N, CA, C and O atoms as a DFTB+ gen file, in Angstrom:
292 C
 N C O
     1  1     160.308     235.540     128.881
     2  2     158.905     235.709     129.136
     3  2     158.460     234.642     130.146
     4  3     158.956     233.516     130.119
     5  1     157.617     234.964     130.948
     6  2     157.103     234.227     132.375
     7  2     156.001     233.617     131.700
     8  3     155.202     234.233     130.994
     9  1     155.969     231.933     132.021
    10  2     155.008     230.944     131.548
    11  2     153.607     231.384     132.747
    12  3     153.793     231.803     133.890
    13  1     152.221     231.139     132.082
    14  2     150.980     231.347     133.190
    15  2     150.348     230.449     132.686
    16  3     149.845     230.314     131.571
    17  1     150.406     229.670     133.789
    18  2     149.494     228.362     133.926
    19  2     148.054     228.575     134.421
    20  3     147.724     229.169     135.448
    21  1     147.210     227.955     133.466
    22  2     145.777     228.473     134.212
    23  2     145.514     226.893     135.227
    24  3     146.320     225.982     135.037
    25  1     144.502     226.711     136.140
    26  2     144.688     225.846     136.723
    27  2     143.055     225.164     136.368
    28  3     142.328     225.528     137.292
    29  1     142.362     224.429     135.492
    30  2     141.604     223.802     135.521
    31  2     140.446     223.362     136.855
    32  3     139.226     223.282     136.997
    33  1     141.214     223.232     137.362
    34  2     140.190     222.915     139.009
    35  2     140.152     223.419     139.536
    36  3     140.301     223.080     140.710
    37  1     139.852     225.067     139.090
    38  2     139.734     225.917     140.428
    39  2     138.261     226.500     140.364
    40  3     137.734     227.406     141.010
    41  1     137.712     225.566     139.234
    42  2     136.077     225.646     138.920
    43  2     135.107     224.588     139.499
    44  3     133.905     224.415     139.295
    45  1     136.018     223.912     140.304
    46  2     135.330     222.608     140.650
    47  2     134.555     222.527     141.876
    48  3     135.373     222.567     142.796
    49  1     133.527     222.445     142.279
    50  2     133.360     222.631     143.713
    51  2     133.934     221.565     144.561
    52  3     134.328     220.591     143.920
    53  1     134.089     221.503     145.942
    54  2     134.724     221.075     146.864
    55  2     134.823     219.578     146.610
    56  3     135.886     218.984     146.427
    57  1     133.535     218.990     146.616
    58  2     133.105     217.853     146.197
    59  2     133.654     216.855     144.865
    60  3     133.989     215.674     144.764
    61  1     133.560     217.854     144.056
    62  2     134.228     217.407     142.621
    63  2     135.496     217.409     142.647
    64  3     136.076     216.475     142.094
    65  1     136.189     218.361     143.234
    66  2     137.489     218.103     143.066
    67  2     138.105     217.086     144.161
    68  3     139.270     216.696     144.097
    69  1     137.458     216.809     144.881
    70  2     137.682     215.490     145.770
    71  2     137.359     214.405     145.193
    72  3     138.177     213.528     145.468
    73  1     136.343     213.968     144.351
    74  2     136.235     212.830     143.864
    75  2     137.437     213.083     142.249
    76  3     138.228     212.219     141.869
    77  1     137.361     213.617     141.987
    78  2     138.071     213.669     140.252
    79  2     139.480     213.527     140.794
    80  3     140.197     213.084     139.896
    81  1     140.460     213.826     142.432
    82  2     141.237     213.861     142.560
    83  2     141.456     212.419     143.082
    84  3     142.591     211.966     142.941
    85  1     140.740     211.826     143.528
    86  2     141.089     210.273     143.840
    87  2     140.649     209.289     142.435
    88  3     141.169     208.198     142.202
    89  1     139.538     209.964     141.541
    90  2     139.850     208.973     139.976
    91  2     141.305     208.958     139.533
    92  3     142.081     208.171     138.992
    93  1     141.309     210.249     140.035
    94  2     143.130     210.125     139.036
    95  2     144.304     209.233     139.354
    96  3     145.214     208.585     138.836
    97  1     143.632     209.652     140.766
    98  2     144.640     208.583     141.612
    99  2     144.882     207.616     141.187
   100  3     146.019     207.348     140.799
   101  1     143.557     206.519     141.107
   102  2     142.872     205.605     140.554
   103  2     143.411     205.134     139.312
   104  3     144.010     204.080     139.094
   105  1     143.042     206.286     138.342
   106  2     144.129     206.303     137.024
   107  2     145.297     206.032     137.238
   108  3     145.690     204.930     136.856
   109  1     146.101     206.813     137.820
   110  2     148.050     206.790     137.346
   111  2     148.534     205.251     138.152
   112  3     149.531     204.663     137.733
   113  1     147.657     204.637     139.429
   114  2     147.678     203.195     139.614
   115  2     148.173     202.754     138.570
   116  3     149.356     202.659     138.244
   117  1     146.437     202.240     137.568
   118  2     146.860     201.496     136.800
   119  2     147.574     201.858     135.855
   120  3     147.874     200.961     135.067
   121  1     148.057     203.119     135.597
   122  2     149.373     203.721     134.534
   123  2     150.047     202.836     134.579
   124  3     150.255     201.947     133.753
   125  1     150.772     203.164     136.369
   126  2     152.044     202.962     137.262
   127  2     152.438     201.186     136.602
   128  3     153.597     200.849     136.360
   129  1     151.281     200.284     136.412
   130  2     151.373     198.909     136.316
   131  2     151.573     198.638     134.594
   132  3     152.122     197.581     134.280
   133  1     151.124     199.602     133.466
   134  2     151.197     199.448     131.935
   135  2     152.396     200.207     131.948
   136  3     152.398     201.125     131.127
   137  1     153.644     200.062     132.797
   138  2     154.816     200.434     132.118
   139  2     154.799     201.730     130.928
   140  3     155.747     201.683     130.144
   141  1     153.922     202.746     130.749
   142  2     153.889     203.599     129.687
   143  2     154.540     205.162     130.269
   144  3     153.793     206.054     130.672
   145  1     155.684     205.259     130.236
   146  2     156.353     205.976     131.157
   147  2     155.954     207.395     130.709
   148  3     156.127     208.187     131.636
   149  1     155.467     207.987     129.571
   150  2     154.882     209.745     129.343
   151  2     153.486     209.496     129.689
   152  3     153.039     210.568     130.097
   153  1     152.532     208.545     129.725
   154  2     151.575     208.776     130.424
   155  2     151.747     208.697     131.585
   156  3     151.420     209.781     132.069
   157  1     152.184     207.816     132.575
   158  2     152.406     208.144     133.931
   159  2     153.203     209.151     134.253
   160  3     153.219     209.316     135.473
   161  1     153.991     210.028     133.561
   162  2     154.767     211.421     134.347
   163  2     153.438     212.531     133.887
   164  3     153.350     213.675     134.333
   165  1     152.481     211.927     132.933
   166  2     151.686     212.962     132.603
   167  2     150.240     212.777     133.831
   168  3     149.441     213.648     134.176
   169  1     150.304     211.576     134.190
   170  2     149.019     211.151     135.333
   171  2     150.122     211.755     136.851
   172  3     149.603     212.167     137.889
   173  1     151.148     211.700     136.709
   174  2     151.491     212.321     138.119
   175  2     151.300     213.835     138.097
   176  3     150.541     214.480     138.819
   177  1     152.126     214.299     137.135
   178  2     151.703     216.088     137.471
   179  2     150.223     216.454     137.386
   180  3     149.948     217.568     137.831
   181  1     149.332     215.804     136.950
   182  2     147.930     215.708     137.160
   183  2     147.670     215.939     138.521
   184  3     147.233     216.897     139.157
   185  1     148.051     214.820     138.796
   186  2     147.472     214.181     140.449
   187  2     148.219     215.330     141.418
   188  3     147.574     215.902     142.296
   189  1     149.597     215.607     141.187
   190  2     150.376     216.592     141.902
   191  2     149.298     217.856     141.966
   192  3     148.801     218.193     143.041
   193  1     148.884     218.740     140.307
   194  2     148.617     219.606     140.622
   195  2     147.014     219.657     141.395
   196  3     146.529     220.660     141.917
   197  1     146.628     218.844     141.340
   198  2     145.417     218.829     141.695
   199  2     145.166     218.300     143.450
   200  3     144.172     218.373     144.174
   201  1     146.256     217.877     143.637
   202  2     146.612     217.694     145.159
   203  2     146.935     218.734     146.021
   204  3     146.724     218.697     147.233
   205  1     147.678     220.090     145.148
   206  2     147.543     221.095     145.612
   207  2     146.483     222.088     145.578
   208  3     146.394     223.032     146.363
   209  1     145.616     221.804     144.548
   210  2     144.248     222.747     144.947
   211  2     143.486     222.007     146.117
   212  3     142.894     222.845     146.797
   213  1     143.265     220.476     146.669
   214  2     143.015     220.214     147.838
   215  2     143.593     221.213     148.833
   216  3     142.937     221.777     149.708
   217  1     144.737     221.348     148.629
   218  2     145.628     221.825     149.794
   219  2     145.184     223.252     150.130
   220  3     144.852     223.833     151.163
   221  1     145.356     223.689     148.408
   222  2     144.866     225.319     148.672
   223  2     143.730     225.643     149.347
   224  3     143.617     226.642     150.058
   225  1     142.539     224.501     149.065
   226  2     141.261     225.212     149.841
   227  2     140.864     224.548     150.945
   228  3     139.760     224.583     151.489
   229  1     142.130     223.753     151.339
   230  2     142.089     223.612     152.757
   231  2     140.996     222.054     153.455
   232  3     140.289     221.895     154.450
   233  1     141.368     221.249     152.364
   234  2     140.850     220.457     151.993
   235  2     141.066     218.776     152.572
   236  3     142.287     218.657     152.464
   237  1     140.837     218.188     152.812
   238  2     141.448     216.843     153.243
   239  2     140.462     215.288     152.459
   240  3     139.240     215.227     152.322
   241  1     141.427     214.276     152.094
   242  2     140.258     213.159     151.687
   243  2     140.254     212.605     152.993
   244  3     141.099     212.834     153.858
   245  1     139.338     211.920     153.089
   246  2     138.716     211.107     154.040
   247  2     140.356     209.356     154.029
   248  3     140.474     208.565     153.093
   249  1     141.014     209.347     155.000
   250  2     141.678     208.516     155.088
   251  2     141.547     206.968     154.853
   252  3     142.441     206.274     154.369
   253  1     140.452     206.568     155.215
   254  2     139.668     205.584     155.255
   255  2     138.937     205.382     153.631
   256  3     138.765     204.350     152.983
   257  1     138.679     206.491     153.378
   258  2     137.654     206.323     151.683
   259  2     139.146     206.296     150.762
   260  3     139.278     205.509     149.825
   261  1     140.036     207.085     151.092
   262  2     141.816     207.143     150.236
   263  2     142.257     205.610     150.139
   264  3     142.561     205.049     149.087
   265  1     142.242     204.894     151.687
   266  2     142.828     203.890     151.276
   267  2     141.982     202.543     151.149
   268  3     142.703     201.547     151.084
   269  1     140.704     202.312     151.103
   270  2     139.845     201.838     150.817
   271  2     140.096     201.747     149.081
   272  3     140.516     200.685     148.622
   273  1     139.800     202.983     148.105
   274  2     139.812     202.613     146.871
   275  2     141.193     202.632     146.265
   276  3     141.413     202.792     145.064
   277  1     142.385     202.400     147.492
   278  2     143.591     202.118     146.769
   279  2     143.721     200.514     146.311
   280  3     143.998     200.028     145.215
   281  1     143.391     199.851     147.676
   282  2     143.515     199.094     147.596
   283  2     142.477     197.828     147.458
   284  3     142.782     196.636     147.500
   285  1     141.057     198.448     147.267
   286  2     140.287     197.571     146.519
   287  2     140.304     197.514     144.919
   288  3     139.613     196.728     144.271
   289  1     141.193     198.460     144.363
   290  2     140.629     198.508     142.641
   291  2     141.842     197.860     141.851
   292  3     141.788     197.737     140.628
């Protein structure tokens, strides 16, 4: 039997899913640093799938605002 994934953010408007996709970001950071290795494989396929609904709707973050709150937080 074929698994169907529903995709959560495909309710989000443009806006929202641009900001909720750089919190996460934000999030699996500080995962990446608490060593808690099933929450960070669970904050990456997050961030993965939600990097591809950017993609799907054709979407881009702002380069400057991306690496701005990488590396201020």
């Amino acid at each position: 039997m074929n698994k169907i994934e529903l995709n959560p953010y495909t309710s989000l408007t443009n806006e929202q899913l641009l900001d909720f996709t750089i919190e996460e970001m934000d999030k699996l950071k500080v995962l990446s640093r608490n060593e808690d290795l099933d929450k960070y494989e669970r904050g990456i396929y997050i961030v993965n799938q939600l990097i591809i609904e950017v993609k799907r709707r054709n979407l881009s973050i702002k380069k400057s605002l991306l690496v701005r709150r990488i590396f201020n937080k």
